[in-house]
Amino acid sequence: MVRLKGRSQARSSLRPGAAASVRRRRDADGRSRWRPAAGLRSVLSGRSVAGQVFVLHLVIVLLLVVAAVVALVLQVRRDSTQEARNRSLAVAETFANAPGMVEALESPDPTAVLQPHAEAVREQARVDFVVVMNTDGIRYTHPKPDRIGKKFVGTLGPALAGQPVVEEIKGTIGQLVQAVVPVKDSGGRVVGLVSAGITTEHVGGAAEDQLPLVLGAALAALALATGGAALVSRRLLRQTHGLGPHEMTRMYEHHDAVLHAVREGVIIVDGDGTLMLANDEARRLLGLPEDAEGRHVLDLGLDPGTAELLSSGRVATDEVHLVADRLLAVNQRPTDRVGGPRGSVATVRDSTELRALSGRAEESRERLNMLYDAGVGIGTSLDVTRTAEELAELAVPRFADFVTVDLFEAVLAGGHPDAGGVLRRAASTGGGEDAPLYPTDQQIRFVESSPQGVSLATGRPVLEPRLSEAPGWHAQDVERSGQVMEYGIHSLITVPLRAGALVLGVVSFWRSRKDEPFDTDELALAEELVARAAVSIDNARRYTREHGMAVTLQQSLLPRTLPDQSALEIAYRYLPAQAGVGGDWFDVLPLSGARVALVVGDVVGHGLHAAATMGRLRTAVHNFSSLDLPPDELLALLDELVGRIDQDEAQDDESAPVTGATCLYAVYDPVSRHCTVARAGHPPPALVRPDGSVEFVDVPAGPPLGLGGLPFESADLELPEGSRLVMYTDGLVEDREHDIDVGLEQLREALSRAGDSPEETCRVVLESRRPARAVDDIALLVARTRALPADRIAEWTVPADPAAVGEVRAAVTRKLAEWGLDELAFSTELILSELVTNALRYGGSPIRVRMLCERHLICEVYDSSSTSPHLRYATMTDEGGRGLFLVAQLAERWGTRYLPAGKVIWAAQPVP
């Protein structure tokens, strides 16, 4: 192979004397033309490039010929061996499995039976031997009769185990391959062995027939190589453009002068990693020794990275390497990409000053990126504490090693900061958990001389480049200050969190890992970071205040306690949305006759308007329920009310309509265990029966409240005692990831495994269905039914005769004595006397009296008339009109409940 010469060798090779063999002549026209004999002599001499190429081609052709012959011999040998293995195994298996083989082995003279057949098979299959033997290896057959009865030479173990074996051995007849296979009887037992063998020289084999073809191809290649070398020599002579030795020497000297005059290092390395050329600048920058040329680059004492790059020859563009105290930019390209010799050329330039400038530019770019990230990453949530944490997480470790954010406690609660108040550490981020700084959530009072105290008092940032020289900082906490210094924290920047004229707190940036202290440029960056974070923290503070006001309003509008009643065992949960308060509500309303009304509603939207609208609807439901209306009629009145509200607010551009409100209303009677349910655009209630089965009640779906024009329908249920009626808002079963059908099925599964108590049911449902971040309010109401015992119910039918009033009073007195309520006998007799007398006088038959004993003693009088009595205040001269006045005075509550046919006048007294 031709190798590049060093600089001294290159000079000597291009001198006029070295080119004496090159001859030229000029024609009459003055052009130089090379003699054909010169090209031929250069090829045959071997000293020229063309001659070396000729010799190289010749060697390659000879090597190819030798390789082809060797490959041919090896291939023939391999094929012969494989053929011998296949043939011997096939013959042995065929003979072993021949019909009658087992009977022949078990005959008195196996040799007489098997020897003729074995010889016939051997001749037909062209193998050297076929041997049959017993399991001890004693031969029954052999081509040489004198070998019969002797022990077989070979491996028999696998065959005795039932597996054929093929092996290569050196036998008396030469190198051979033999196979041994078992002979098995019908039960699979090995009763004998069969071996067939063949010598490899008898298989395959005509390598000598292919040798003439290979040699002929080699001669043709040699002839082509000779012609190609001659063509290359002529082309090489043409590419010198007829230059003589003197002209080529002068050209080289000019190139050499330019190479060593440039202020950029140039290095040429050959394909083996040997340094071929290095100019003066390269020697200076890399510190190369005088004898560097001709040595491998890995042996020149360069730093590992630079040496690896130069020896690898890979492409590099402005790759920076630190050599001594210089930053060198290295560019490298291979030289064989345009037909040149194998190797690489590299240029080296000193970029120390440029790198310093680019480092400062990179630092500025990183600071701009940090400010951009602060604008994007700080204030992603309207939470004061989380915003403070985002500021700390952004600055560590890009700007400081530790960041602490201290806010006034009033700010954390959404209020105005108190300059004399206590601060609380809202966020603390740093590399070590064992840092001796104040922990998160600790109350702090900074002394006036501390950097934080100065920042809070003046509203300006403070830079303490060396904490060891800051006595005001040590005065904050002498013991903790010493621990901070021992930990390695040595520099501090404090910046007040200012939002307009308000100072919300202070941010402290601490440095421990970098030896350089904070400087004024970093102080400006810290001030800019805190200024951007202060806007987000102030926005979060304002939102916290407004959110707290909305939550307070919402909680004031929701029921704080459940009323006393005996019909239902009730548990409830209300979870407001994290994004803002909504308009979900629920209520439990005791009705006459020991009945209870359950209501769950939802106003679409969030904020104060939704909460206020919810309060108006809840108040309306309270008022309508006092009329003892059926659920469908109550929803119709509520729908009309919402429509009127929308009409009124449509005239105000700042108000929003209530369209989207839904409601579910149910009334349960513990006497009959009868429940009536109606809904207006609300999800259906779930019913968990005492046996644990879960179903969603098929209640006709009415339109949302406020649409108008469509009727509402109700569903009647008969609930066994111990049933659980589950009412909820859509926030429990709907979210952005799943459809409502999926949510209902998940609710069904949660209810099926919940316990019997309403409290347990609420817990299991919310654990399984509550999202990680609720986007809507969730109201859940679970009511387990109870039944009023039959012995606490008394009923009488009253004849249309005034004398029957006395009989009713006597029956009531006896029943009260039976219930242990003798002290209520007088008042109850007066109440029932007045109510029955009014029914006889103004009502219609039939007339019935019912008395219920639960938390209250309830007296009910039914008649078929729909005329409603009115309370009057009689004057001194009036003879009547005082009956209902007495009832109102004796009873805790009284009223009228209308039925499809007639009415019920009732009065309730507290049970002592």
Coordinates of N, CA, C and O in Angstrom, one line a residue, residues 253-373:
E253 N 7.3 24.1 -2.7 CA 7.8 25.1 -1.8 C 6.8 26.2 -1.6 O 6.7 26.7 -0.4
H254 N 6.1 26.6 -2.6 CA 5.1 27.6 -2.4 C 4.0 27.1 -1.5 O 3.5 27.8 -0.6
H255 N 3.5 25.9 -1.7 CA 2.5 25.3 -0.8 C 3.0 25.2 0.6 O 2.3 25.4 1.5
D256 N 4.3 24.8 0.8 CA 4.8 24.6 2.1 C 4.9 26.0 2.8 O 4.6 26.1 4.0
A257 N 5.3 27.0 2.1 CA 5.3 28.3 2.7 C 4.0 28.8 3.2 O 3.8 29.4 4.3
V258 N 3.0 28.6 2.3 CA 1.6 29.0 2.7 C 1.1 28.2 3.9 O 0.5 28.7 4.8
L259 N 1.4 26.9 3.9 CA 0.9 26.0 5.0 C 1.4 26.5 6.3 O 0.7 26.5 7.3
H260 N 2.7 26.9 6.4 CA 3.3 27.3 7.7 C 3.1 28.7 8.0 O 3.4 29.2 9.1
A261 N 2.5 29.5 7.1 CA 2.3 30.9 7.4 C 0.9 31.2 7.9 O 0.7 32.3 8.5
V262 N 0.0 30.4 7.7 CA -1.4 30.6 8.1 C -1.5 30.6 9.6 O -0.7 29.8 10.3
R263 N -2.4 31.3 10.2 CA -2.6 31.4 11.7 C -3.7 30.4 12.1 O -4.5 30.7 12.9
E264 N -3.6 29.2 11.5 CA -4.6 28.1 11.9 C -3.8 26.8 11.7 O -3.1 26.6 10.7
G265 N -3.9 26.0 12.7 CA -3.2 24.7 12.7 C -3.8 23.8 11.7 O -5.0 23.6 11.6
V266 N -2.9 23.1 11.0 CA -3.3 22.1 10.0 C -2.6 20.8 10.3 O -1.3 20.8 10.5
I267 N -3.3 19.7 10.4 CA -2.8 18.4 10.7 C -3.3 17.4 9.7 O -4.5 17.3 9.4
I268 N -2.4 16.5 9.2 CA -2.7 15.5 8.2 C -2.3 14.2 8.9 O -1.2 14.0 9.3
V269 N -3.3 13.3 9.0 CA -3.1 12.0 9.6 C -3.5 10.9 8.6 O -4.6 11.0 8.0
D270 N -2.7 9.8 8.5 CA -3.1 8.8 7.6 C -4.1 7.8 8.2 O -4.5 8.0 9.3
G271 N -4.5 6.9 7.4 CA -5.6 6.0 7.9 C -5.2 5.1 9.1 O -6.1 4.6 9.8
D272 N -3.9 5.0 9.3 CA -3.5 4.2 10.5 C -3.3 5.0 11.8 O -3.0 4.5 12.8
G273 N -3.6 6.3 11.7 CA -3.5 7.2 12.8 C -2.1 7.8 13.0 O -1.8 8.3 14.1
T274 N -1.3 7.7 12.0 CA 0.1 8.2 12.1 C 0.1 9.7 11.6 O -0.5 10.0 10.6
L275 N 0.7 10.5 12.4 CA 0.8 11.9 12.0 C 1.7 12.1 10.8 O 2.9 11.8 10.9
M276 N 1.2 12.6 9.7 CA 2.0 12.8 8.5 C 2.5 14.2 8.4 O 3.6 14.4 7.9
L277 N 1.7 15.2 8.8 CA 2.1 16.6 8.6 C 1.4 17.4 9.7 O 0.3 17.2 10.0
A278 N 2.2 18.4 10.2 CA 1.6 19.4 11.2 C 2.4 20.7 11.0 O 3.6 20.7 11.0
N279 N 1.6 21.7 10.7 CA 2.3 23.0 10.5 C 2.7 23.6 11.8 O 2.4 23.1 12.9
D280 N 3.3 24.8 11.7 CA 3.9 25.4 12.9 C 2.8 25.8 13.9 O 3.0 25.7 15.1
E281 N 1.7 26.3 13.4 CA 0.6 26.7 14.3 C 0.0 25.5 15.1 O -0.3 25.6 16.2
A282 N -0.1 24.4 14.4 CA -0.6 23.2 15.0 C 0.3 22.7 16.1 O -0.1 22.3 17.2
R283 N 1.6 22.8 15.8 CA 2.6 22.4 16.8 C 2.5 23.3 18.1 O 2.6 22.9 19.2
R284 N 2.3 24.7 17.8 CA 2.2 25.6 19.0 C 1.0 25.4 19.8 O 1.0 25.3 21.0
L285 N -0.2 25.2 19.1 CA -1.4 25.1 19.8 C -1.5 23.8 20.6 O -2.1 23.7 21.7
L286 N -1.0 22.7 20.0 CA -1.2 21.4 20.6 C 0.1 21.0 21.4 O 0.0 19.9 22.1
G287 N 1.1 21.8 21.3 CA 2.3 21.4 22.1 C 3.0 20.2 21.6 O 3.4 19.3 22.4
L288 N 3.1 20.0 20.3 CA 3.7 18.7 19.7 C 5.2 18.7 19.9 O 5.8 19.8 19.8
P289 N 5.8 17.6 20.1 CA 7.2 17.5 20.1 C 7.8 17.6 18.7 O 7.1 17.6 17.7
E290 N 9.2 17.8 18.7 CA 9.9 18.0 17.4 C 9.7 16.8 16.5 O 9.6 16.9 15.3
D291 N 9.8 15.6 17.1 CA 9.7 14.4 16.3 C 8.3 13.8 16.1 O 8.1 12.6 16.1
A292 N 7.3 14.7 16.1 CA 5.9 14.2 16.1 C 5.5 13.6 14.8 O 4.8 12.6 14.8
E293 N 6.1 14.1 13.7 CA 5.7 13.5 12.4 C 6.2 12.1 12.3 O 7.4 11.8 12.7
G294 N 5.4 11.2 11.9 CA 5.7 9.8 11.8 C 5.3 8.9 13.0 O 5.5 7.7 12.9
R295 N 4.9 9.6 14.0 CA 4.4 8.9 15.2 C 2.9 8.8 15.2 O 2.2 9.6 14.7
H296 N 2.4 7.8 16.0 CA 1.0 7.7 16.1 C 0.5 8.8 17.0 O 1.1 9.2 18.0
V297 N -0.7 9.3 16.7 CA -1.2 10.5 17.4 C -1.5 10.1 18.9 O -1.6 11.0 19.7
L298 N -1.8 8.9 19.2 CA -2.1 8.5 20.5 C -0.8 8.5 21.4 O -0.9 8.4 22.6
D299 N 0.4 8.6 20.7 CA 1.7 8.6 21.5 C 2.3 10.0 21.6 O 3.5 10.1 21.9
L300 N 1.5 11.0 21.3 CA 2.1 12.4 21.3 C 1.8 13.1 22.6 O 2.1 14.3 22.6
G301 N 1.2 12.5 23.5 CA 0.9 13.2 24.8 C -0.3 14.2 24.7 O -0.4 15.0 25.6
L302 N -1.2 14.1 23.7 CA -2.3 14.9 23.7 C -3.4 14.5 24.7 O -3.3 13.4 25.2
D303 N -4.3 15.4 25.0 CA -5.4 15.0 25.9 C -6.2 13.9 25.2 O -6.3 13.9 24.0
P304 N -6.8 13.1 26.0 CA -7.5 11.9 25.4 C -8.6 12.2 24.4 O -8.7 11.6 23.4
G305 N -9.3 13.3 24.6 CA -10.4 13.6 23.7 C -9.9 14.1 22.3 O -10.4 13.6 21.3
T306 N -8.8 14.9 22.3 CA -8.2 15.4 21.1 C -7.6 14.2 20.4 O -7.7 14.1 19.1
A307 N -6.8 13.4 21.1 CA -6.1 12.3 20.4 C -7.1 11.3 19.8 O -6.9 10.8 18.7
E308 N -8.2 11.0 20.5 CA -9.3 10.1 20.0 C -9.9 10.7 18.7 O -10.1 9.9 17.8
L309 N -10.1 12.0 18.7 CA -10.7 12.6 17.5 C -9.8 12.5 16.3 O -10.2 12.1 15.2
L310 N -8.5 12.8 16.5 CA -7.5 12.8 15.4 C -7.3 11.3 14.9 O -7.1 11.1 13.7
S311 N -7.3 10.4 15.8 CA -7.0 9.0 15.4 C -8.2 8.3 14.7 O -8.1 7.4 13.9
S312 N -9.4 8.8 15.1 CA -10.6 8.1 14.6 C -10.9 8.5 13.1 O -11.5 7.8 12.4
G313 N -10.5 9.7 12.7 CA -10.8 10.2 11.4 C -12.2 10.6 11.1 O -12.6 10.8 10.0
R314 N -13.0 10.7 12.2 CA -14.4 11.0 11.9 C -14.6 12.5 11.6 O -13.8 13.3 11.9
V315 N -15.8 12.8 11.0 CA -16.1 14.2 10.7 C -16.4 15.0 11.9 O -17.1 14.5 12.8
A316 N -15.8 16.2 12.0 CA -16.1 17.0 13.2 C -16.1 18.5 12.7 O -15.4 18.9 11.8
T317 N -17.0 19.2 13.3 CA -17.2 20.6 12.9 C -17.2 21.5 14.1 O -18.1 21.4 15.0
D318 N -16.2 22.3 14.3 CA -16.1 23.2 15.4 C -16.3 22.5 16.7 O -17.0 22.9 17.6
E319 N -15.6 21.3 16.8 CA -15.7 20.6 18.1 C -14.7 21.2 19.1 O -13.5 21.3 18.7
V320 N -15.1 21.5 20.2 CA -14.3 22.3 21.2 C -13.6 21.3 22.1 O -14.2 20.4 22.7
H321 N -12.3 21.5 22.3 CA -11.4 20.6 23.2 C -10.6 21.6 24.0 O -10.1 22.6 23.5
L322 N -10.5 21.2 25.3 CA -9.6 22.0 26.2 C -8.2 21.4 26.2 O -8.0 20.3 26.6
V323 N -7.3 22.2 25.7 CA -5.9 21.8 25.7 C -5.1 22.8 26.5 O -5.0 24.0 26.1
A324 N -4.5 22.3 27.6 CA -3.9 23.2 28.6 C -4.9 24.3 29.0 O -5.9 24.0 29.6
D325 N -4.6 25.6 28.7 CA -5.5 26.7 29.1 C -6.2 27.2 27.9 O -6.8 28.3 28.0
R326 N -6.2 26.5 26.8 CA -6.8 27.0 25.6 C -8.1 26.2 25.2 O -8.1 25.0 25.5
L327 N -9.0 26.8 24.6 CA -10.2 26.2 24.1 C -10.0 26.1 22.6 O -10.0 27.2 21.9
L328 N -9.8 24.9 22.0 CA -9.5 24.8 20.6 C -10.7 24.3 19.9 O -11.3 23.3 20.3
A329 N -11.0 24.9 18.7 CA -12.1 24.4 17.9 C -11.5 23.6 16.7 O -10.6 24.1 16.0
V330 N -11.9 22.4 16.6 CA -11.3 21.4 15.7 C -12.3 21.1 14.6 O -13.5 20.7 14.9
N331 N -11.9 21.2 13.4 CA -12.7 20.7 12.2 C -11.9 19.6 11.5 O -10.7 19.8 11.3
Q332 N -12.5 18.5 11.2 CA -11.8 17.4 10.6 C -12.7 16.8 9.5 O -13.9 16.7 9.6
R333 N -12.0 16.5 8.4 CA -12.7 15.8 7.2 C -11.8 14.7 6.7 O -10.5 14.8 6.7
P334 N -12.3 13.6 6.2 CA -11.5 12.6 5.6 C -11.0 13.0 4.3 O -11.6 13.8 3.5
T335 N -9.8 12.5 3.9 CA -9.2 12.9 2.6 C -9.5 11.9 1.5 O -9.2 12.2 0.3
D336 N -10.2 10.8 1.8 CA -10.5 9.9 0.7 C -11.9 10.1 0.1 O -12.3 9.3 -0.7
R337 N -12.6 11.2 0.5 CA -13.9 11.4 -0.1 C -13.9 11.9 -1.5 O -14.8 11.7 -2.2
V338 N -12.8 12.5 -1.9 CA -12.6 13.0 -3.3 C -11.6 12.2 -4.1 O -10.9 12.7 -5.0
G339 N -11.3 11.0 -3.7 CA -10.4 10.1 -4.4 C -8.9 10.2 -3.8 O -8.0 9.6 -4.4
G340 N -8.7 10.9 -2.7 CA -7.4 11.0 -2.2 C -7.0 9.8 -1.4 O -7.8 8.8 -1.2
P341 N -5.8 9.8 -0.8 CA -5.4 8.7 0.0 C -6.2 8.6 1.3 O -6.8 9.6 1.8
R342 N -6.2 7.4 1.9 CA -7.0 7.2 3.1 C -6.3 8.0 4.3 O -5.1 7.8 4.5
G343 N -7.1 8.7 5.0 CA -6.6 9.5 6.1 C -7.6 10.7 6.4 O -8.7 10.7 6.0
S344 N -7.1 11.7 7.1 CA -7.9 12.8 7.4 C -7.0 14.1 7.6 O -5.8 14.0 7.8
V345 N -7.6 15.2 7.3 CA -7.0 16.5 7.5 C -7.8 17.3 8.5 O -9.1 17.3 8.5
A346 N -7.2 17.9 9.5 CA -7.9 18.6 10.6 C -7.3 20.0 10.7 O -6.1 20.2 10.5
T347 N -8.1 20.9 11.0 CA -7.7 22.3 11.2 C -8.0 22.6 12.7 O -9.1 22.2 13.2
V348 N -7.1 23.4 13.3 CA -7.2 23.8 14.7 C -7.1 25.3 14.9 O -6.1 25.8 14.3
R349 N -8.0 25.9 15.6 CA -7.9 27.3 15.8 C -8.2 27.6 17.3 O -9.0 26.9 17.9
D350 N -7.6 28.7 17.8 CA -7.8 29.1 19.2 C -9.1 29.9 19.3 O -9.2 30.9 18.7
S351 N -10.0 29.3 20.1 CA -11.3 30.0 20.3 C -11.6 30.4 21.8 O -12.7 30.5 22.2
T352 N -10.5 30.6 22.5 CA -10.7 30.9 23.9 C -11.4 32.2 24.2 O -12.4 32.2 24.9
E353 N -11.0 33.2 23.5 CA -11.7 34.5 23.7 C -13.2 34.4 23.1 O -14.1 34.9 23.7
L354 N -13.3 33.8 22.0 CA -14.6 33.6 21.4 C -15.5 32.8 22.3 O -16.7 33.1 22.5
R355 N -15.0 31.8 22.9 CA -15.8 30.9 23.8 C -16.2 31.7 25.1 O -17.3 31.6 25.6
A356 N -15.3 32.6 25.5 CA -15.7 33.5 26.7 C -16.9 34.4 26.3 O -17.8 34.5 27.1
L357 N -16.8 35.0 25.1 CA -17.9 35.8 24.7 C -19.2 35.0 24.5 O -20.3 35.4 24.9
S358 N -19.0 33.8 23.9 CA -20.2 33.0 23.7 C -20.8 32.4 25.0 O -22.0 32.2 25.2
G359 N -19.9 32.2 26.0 CA -20.3 31.8 27.3 C -21.2 32.9 28.0 O -22.2 32.6 28.6
R360 N -20.8 34.1 27.8 CA -21.6 35.2 28.4 C -22.9 35.3 27.6 O -24.0 35.6 28.2
A361 N -22.9 35.1 26.3 CA -24.1 35.1 25.5 C -25.0 34.0 25.9 O -26.2 34.1 26.0
E362 N -24.4 32.8 26.2 CA -25.2 31.6 26.6 C -25.8 31.9 28.0 O -27.0 31.5 28.2
E363 N -25.1 32.5 28.9 CA -25.6 32.8 30.2 C -26.8 33.8 30.1 O -27.8 33.6 30.7
S364 N -26.7 34.8 29.2 CA -27.8 35.7 29.0 C -29.0 35.0 28.4 O -30.1 35.3 28.8
R365 N -28.7 34.1 27.4 CA -29.8 33.3 26.8 C -30.5 32.5 27.9 O -31.7 32.4 27.9
E366 N -29.7 31.9 28.8 CA -30.3 31.0 29.8 C -31.2 31.9 30.8 O -32.3 31.4 31.2
R367 N -30.8 33.1 31.0 CA -31.6 33.9 31.9 C -32.8 34.4 31.2 O -33.9 34.4 31.8
L368 N -32.8 34.6 29.9 CA -34.0 35.0 29.2 C -34.9 33.8 29.1 O -36.2 33.9 29.3
N369 N -34.4 32.6 29.0 CA -35.2 31.4 29.0 C -35.9 31.2 30.4 O -37.0 30.7 30.5
M370 N -35.1 31.5 31.4 CA -35.7 31.4 32.7 C -36.8 32.3 32.9 O -37.9 32.0 33.5
L371 N -36.7 33.6 32.4 CA -37.7 34.5 32.6 C -39.0 34.1 31.7 O -40.1 34.3 32.1
Y372 N -38.7 33.5 30.6 CA -39.8 33.0 29.8 C -40.5 31.9 30.5 O -41.8 31.8 30.5
D373 N -39.7 30.9 31.0 CA -40.3 29.8 31.8 C -41.1 30.3 33.0 O -42.1 29.7 33.4

